[in-house]
Short mmCIF file of C-alpha atoms and ligand atoms in Angstrom, two decimals:
data_model
loop_
_atom_site.label_atom_id
_atom_site.label_comp_id
_atom_site.label_asym_id
_atom_site.label_seq_id
_atom_site.Cartn_x
_atom_site.Cartn_y
_atom_site.Cartn_z
CA MET K 238 89.05 97.47 67.70
CA LYS K 239 87.64 99.04 71.04
CA ASN K 240 89.64 102.23 70.26
CA ILE K 241 88.21 102.46 66.76
CA MET K 242 84.71 102.01 67.98
CA GLU K 243 85.15 104.67 70.66
CA LYS K 244 86.63 107.08 68.06
CA LYS K 245 83.70 106.46 65.81
CA GLU K 246 81.15 107.05 68.64
CA LYS K 247 82.92 110.32 69.50
CA MET K 248 82.94 111.45 65.90
CA GLU K 249 79.20 110.70 65.66
CA LYS K 250 78.60 113.16 68.50
CA ILE K 251 80.17 116.11 66.70
CA LYS K 252 78.12 117.55 63.91
CA ILE K 253 80.03 120.09 61.78
CA ILE K 254 77.30 121.89 59.78
CA LYS K 255 78.80 123.22 56.58
CA ASN K 256 77.11 124.67 53.54
CA PRO K 257 77.93 127.61 51.23
CA VAL K 258 75.69 130.09 53.27
CA ILE K 259 77.36 129.11 56.55
CA LEU K 260 80.82 129.35 55.06
CA GLN K 261 80.12 132.80 53.69
CA ASN K 262 78.79 134.01 57.06
CA LEU K 263 81.59 132.43 58.97
CA CYS K 264 84.08 134.32 56.86
CA ILE K 265 82.20 137.60 57.74
CA ILE K 266 82.30 136.70 61.48
CA ARG K 267 85.99 135.76 61.53
CA ASP K 268 87.17 138.83 59.50
CA ARG K 269 88.89 141.35 61.81
CA ASN K 270 87.36 144.23 59.89
CA THR K 271 83.74 143.16 60.30
CA ASN K 272 81.84 145.44 62.72
CA SER K 273 79.58 144.20 65.59
CA GLN K 274 76.35 144.80 63.66
CA GLU K 275 77.49 142.79 60.74
CA ILE K 276 78.74 140.00 63.07
CA ARG K 277 75.28 139.83 64.75
CA ILE K 278 73.47 139.59 61.42
CA ALA K 279 75.78 136.86 60.12
CA ALA K 280 75.50 134.96 63.42
CA ARG K 281 71.68 135.04 63.28
CA LYS K 282 71.74 133.50 59.86
CA ILE K 283 74.00 130.69 61.04
CA THR K 284 71.90 130.12 64.24
CA ARG K 285 68.93 129.28 62.16
CA MET K 286 70.75 126.33 60.54
CA LEU K 287 72.31 125.13 63.79
CA LEU K 288 68.95 125.24 65.47
CA TYR K 289 67.31 123.22 62.74
CA GLU K 290 70.02 120.60 63.15
CA ALA K 291 69.54 120.56 66.94
CA SER K 292 65.80 120.26 66.65
CA LYS K 293 66.08 116.98 64.78
CA CYS K 294 66.20 115.33 68.22
CA LEU K 295 62.81 116.69 69.30
CA PRO K 296 59.96 114.08 69.45
CA VAL K 297 57.00 114.65 67.22
CA THR K 298 53.47 113.57 67.68
CA GLU K 299 50.40 113.19 65.51
CA LYS K 300 48.26 116.27 64.78
CA THR K 301 45.23 116.84 62.66
CA VAL K 302 45.28 120.03 60.64
CA THR K 303 42.45 121.48 58.61
CA THR K 304 43.60 123.33 55.50
CA PRO K 305 41.15 125.32 53.35
CA LEU K 306 40.82 122.11 51.32
CA ALA K 307 40.80 119.17 53.81
CA SER K 308 41.55 117.77 57.19
CA PHE K 309 44.47 115.44 57.36
CA LYS K 310 46.71 113.87 59.98
CA THR K 311 50.25 115.13 60.09
CA GLU K 312 52.98 115.59 62.69
CA THR K 313 54.24 118.33 64.91
CA ILE K 314 56.68 118.85 67.83
CA ASP K 315 55.30 117.02 70.86
CA PRO K 316 53.52 119.74 72.92
CA ASP K 317 54.27 117.91 76.14
CA ILE K 318 58.15 118.35 76.13
CA ASN K 319 60.02 121.17 77.68
CA ILE K 320 62.53 122.86 75.43
CA ILE K 321 65.24 124.94 77.09
CA ILE K 322 67.68 127.37 75.38
CA SER K 323 70.54 127.94 77.83
CA PRO K 324 72.84 130.78 76.64
CA ILE K 325 76.16 131.09 78.52
CA LEU K 326 76.41 134.86 79.25
CA ARG K 327 77.36 136.94 77.62
CA ALA K 328 78.42 135.75 74.14
CA GLY K 329 75.81 132.94 74.12
CA LEU K 330 73.04 135.53 73.99
CA ILE K 331 73.91 135.92 70.24
CA PHE K 332 71.80 132.78 69.54
CA THR K 333 68.82 133.64 71.73
CA ASP K 334 66.51 135.87 69.64
CA GLU K 335 66.72 133.61 66.57
CA ALA K 336 66.37 130.43 68.70
CA ILE K 337 63.15 131.69 70.42
CA ASP K 338 61.72 132.72 67.00
CA ILE K 339 62.33 129.23 65.69
CA LEU K 340 61.10 127.46 68.87
CA PRO K 341 58.59 129.91 70.46
CA GLN K 342 57.60 127.26 73.08
CA ALA K 343 61.13 127.15 74.55
CA CYS K 344 62.18 128.83 77.71
CA ILE K 345 65.45 130.64 78.08
CA ARG K 346 67.56 129.83 81.14
CA HIS K 347 70.57 132.06 81.33
CA ILE K 348 73.83 130.82 82.77
CA GLY K 349 76.33 133.51 83.95
CA MET K 350 79.96 132.43 83.86
CA TYR K 351 83.15 134.37 83.08
CA ARG K 352 86.50 132.97 82.51
CA ASP K 353 89.29 133.68 85.04
CA GLU K 354 92.01 134.98 82.79
CA GLU K 355 94.80 133.28 84.75
CA THR K 356 93.37 129.85 85.54
CA LEU K 357 91.00 129.80 82.44
CA LYS K 358 88.44 128.20 84.76
CA PRO K 359 84.80 129.39 84.80
CA VAL K 360 83.64 131.71 87.60
CA TRP K 361 79.84 131.63 88.34
CA TYR K 362 77.82 134.84 88.80
CA TYR K 363 74.31 133.89 87.63
CA ASN K 364 72.38 130.58 87.41
CA LYS K 365 68.74 130.63 86.11
CA VAL K 366 68.65 126.84 85.90
CA PRO K 367 67.00 125.88 89.30
CA MET K 368 63.72 124.43 88.33
CA LYS K 369 61.37 121.55 88.87
CA THR K 370 61.97 118.57 86.56
CA GLN K 371 59.35 116.03 87.37
CA ASN K 372 59.71 114.21 84.04
CA PRO K 373 63.37 114.75 83.19
CA ASP K 374 63.03 112.59 80.04
CA LYS K 375 60.82 115.23 78.60
CA PHE K 376 63.32 117.95 78.81
CA TYR K 377 65.53 118.95 75.83
CA VAL K 378 68.33 121.40 76.38
CA PHE K 379 70.33 123.46 73.87
CA ILE K 380 73.26 125.15 75.60
CA THR K 381 74.66 127.97 73.47
CA ASP K 382 78.06 129.49 73.44
CA PRO K 383 79.68 130.75 70.22
CA MET K 384 83.14 129.56 71.19
CA LEU K 385 83.84 126.09 72.48
CA ALA K 386 87.38 126.87 73.69
CA THR K 387 88.61 124.99 76.90
CA GLY K 388 85.10 123.56 77.26
CA ASN K 389 85.23 124.19 81.07
CA SER K 390 82.23 126.52 81.10
CA LEU K 391 80.22 124.19 79.00
CA ILE K 392 81.00 121.26 81.25
CA GLU K 393 79.75 123.26 84.24
CA ALA K 394 76.62 124.00 82.37
CA ILE K 395 76.00 120.45 81.33
CA LYS K 396 76.45 119.33 84.95
CA LEU K 397 73.60 121.65 86.02
CA TYR K 398 71.19 119.73 83.75
CA ALA K 399 72.73 116.29 84.25
CA ASP K 400 72.22 116.74 88.01
CA LYS K 401 68.52 117.07 87.28
CA GLN K 402 68.57 113.65 85.62
CA ILE K 403 67.93 115.09 82.15
CA PRO K 404 69.24 112.42 79.72
CA LEU K 405 72.59 113.49 78.33
CA GLU K 406 71.32 112.47 74.87
CA ASN K 407 68.71 115.31 75.25
CA ILE K 408 71.45 117.92 75.85
CA LYS K 409 73.12 119.66 72.83
CA ILE K 410 75.95 122.13 72.67
CA ILE K 411 75.46 124.78 70.01
CA CYS K 412 78.50 126.85 69.00
CA LEU K 413 79.95 128.54 66.06
CA ILE K 414 83.66 127.63 66.37
CA ALA K 415 85.07 124.80 68.34
CA ALA K 416 88.77 123.92 69.40
CA PRO K 417 89.84 120.33 69.45
CA GLU K 418 91.01 120.76 73.09
CA GLY K 419 87.57 121.79 74.17
CA ILE K 420 85.86 118.96 72.21
CA ASN K 421 88.15 116.40 73.86
CA ASN K 422 87.52 117.91 77.29
CA ILE K 423 83.66 117.67 76.91
CA GLN K 424 83.82 114.23 75.37
CA SER K 425 86.02 112.93 78.15
CA LYS K 426 83.36 113.84 80.70
CA PHE K 427 80.11 113.70 78.73
CA PRO K 428 80.62 111.50 75.63
CA GLU K 429 76.80 111.35 75.09
CA VAL K 430 76.39 115.08 74.65
CA GLU K 431 76.22 116.10 70.98
CA ILE K 432 78.22 119.08 69.83
CA ILE K 433 76.81 121.07 66.93
CA THR K 434 79.22 123.55 65.35
CA THR K 435 80.20 125.08 62.01
CA ALA K 436 83.95 124.65 62.34
CA VAL K 437 86.71 122.94 64.26
CA ASP K 438 89.79 125.20 64.30
CA SER K 439 93.45 124.49 64.83
CA HIS K 440 94.14 124.99 68.56
CA LEU K 441 93.94 127.19 71.63
CA ASN K 442 96.69 129.76 72.25
CA GLU K 443 98.19 130.31 75.71
CA GLN K 444 95.42 132.80 76.60
CA GLY K 445 92.78 130.19 75.81
CA TYR K 446 91.78 131.89 72.51
CA ILE K 447 90.83 129.73 69.56
CA VAL K 448 93.18 130.05 66.64
CA PRO K 449 92.29 131.29 64.02
CA GLY K 450 88.82 131.74 65.64
CA MET K 451 87.24 135.17 65.64
CA GLY K 452 88.90 136.78 68.69
CA ASP K 453 86.92 137.57 71.80
CA ALA K 454 83.30 136.82 70.75
CA GLY K 455 81.69 138.87 73.46
CA ASP K 456 83.74 141.94 72.61
CA ARG K 457 83.16 141.52 68.86
CA ILE K 458 79.41 140.87 69.23
CA PHE K 459 78.68 143.60 71.73
CA ASN K 460 81.31 146.19 70.53
CA THR K 461 83.17 146.48 73.78
N1 URA V 756 86.21 132.93 74.07
C1 URA V 756 86.24 133.79 73.02
O1 URA V 756 85.54 134.77 73.03
N2 URA V 756 87.08 133.57 72.01
C2 URA V 756 87.93 132.53 71.98
O2 URA V 756 88.66 132.38 71.03
C3 URA V 756 87.89 131.60 73.10
C4 URA V 756 87.04 131.84 74.13
#
């Protein structure tokens, strides 16, 4: 019974967002013949939908708005919260422009890590996360990386924010494609962190690439 409950809780923390528009754009992104510009355009369209899903966790507050016809009480995103978009360089940048358009009050805190090709462990080279967090409960963090592969870089990124006492429920991982190995890795360390993706693929190959995946996301997005 305990195992079933644990499994249910883990499933609830993975949101696989699927609709015909996402499926169509995911096909474009995965196709080996798609060029970088087309990948970037398709990724932007998907980002919008992932961000809308992630933003469901943001608290709202009452606001009075005056339309040309009347004043009325409605709701809006609480202006007293801090929203952070945290792209893992470099591929995570693909979400940034669209994300800041959707949530203009957010700040972008870049995290630079590359993957050691032999150990598949993340190597730090940039960290824009040091900041004051007087009211950590009021922080909401969306960490972006198109590929959740081993999950090692994302775990390092989550730690940065967890160390600042930001509630793990306020931290979301936003990715395009996830591997089961990476999901398990993250959930074994941070089961409270929600993962929002559009697909969970078959497996990782020996080089740590997601199969079928989209290949090297950074290379494909930035035409390198
Ligand atoms: N990073 C990528 O760019 N692609 C993968 O398949 C896995 C990690």
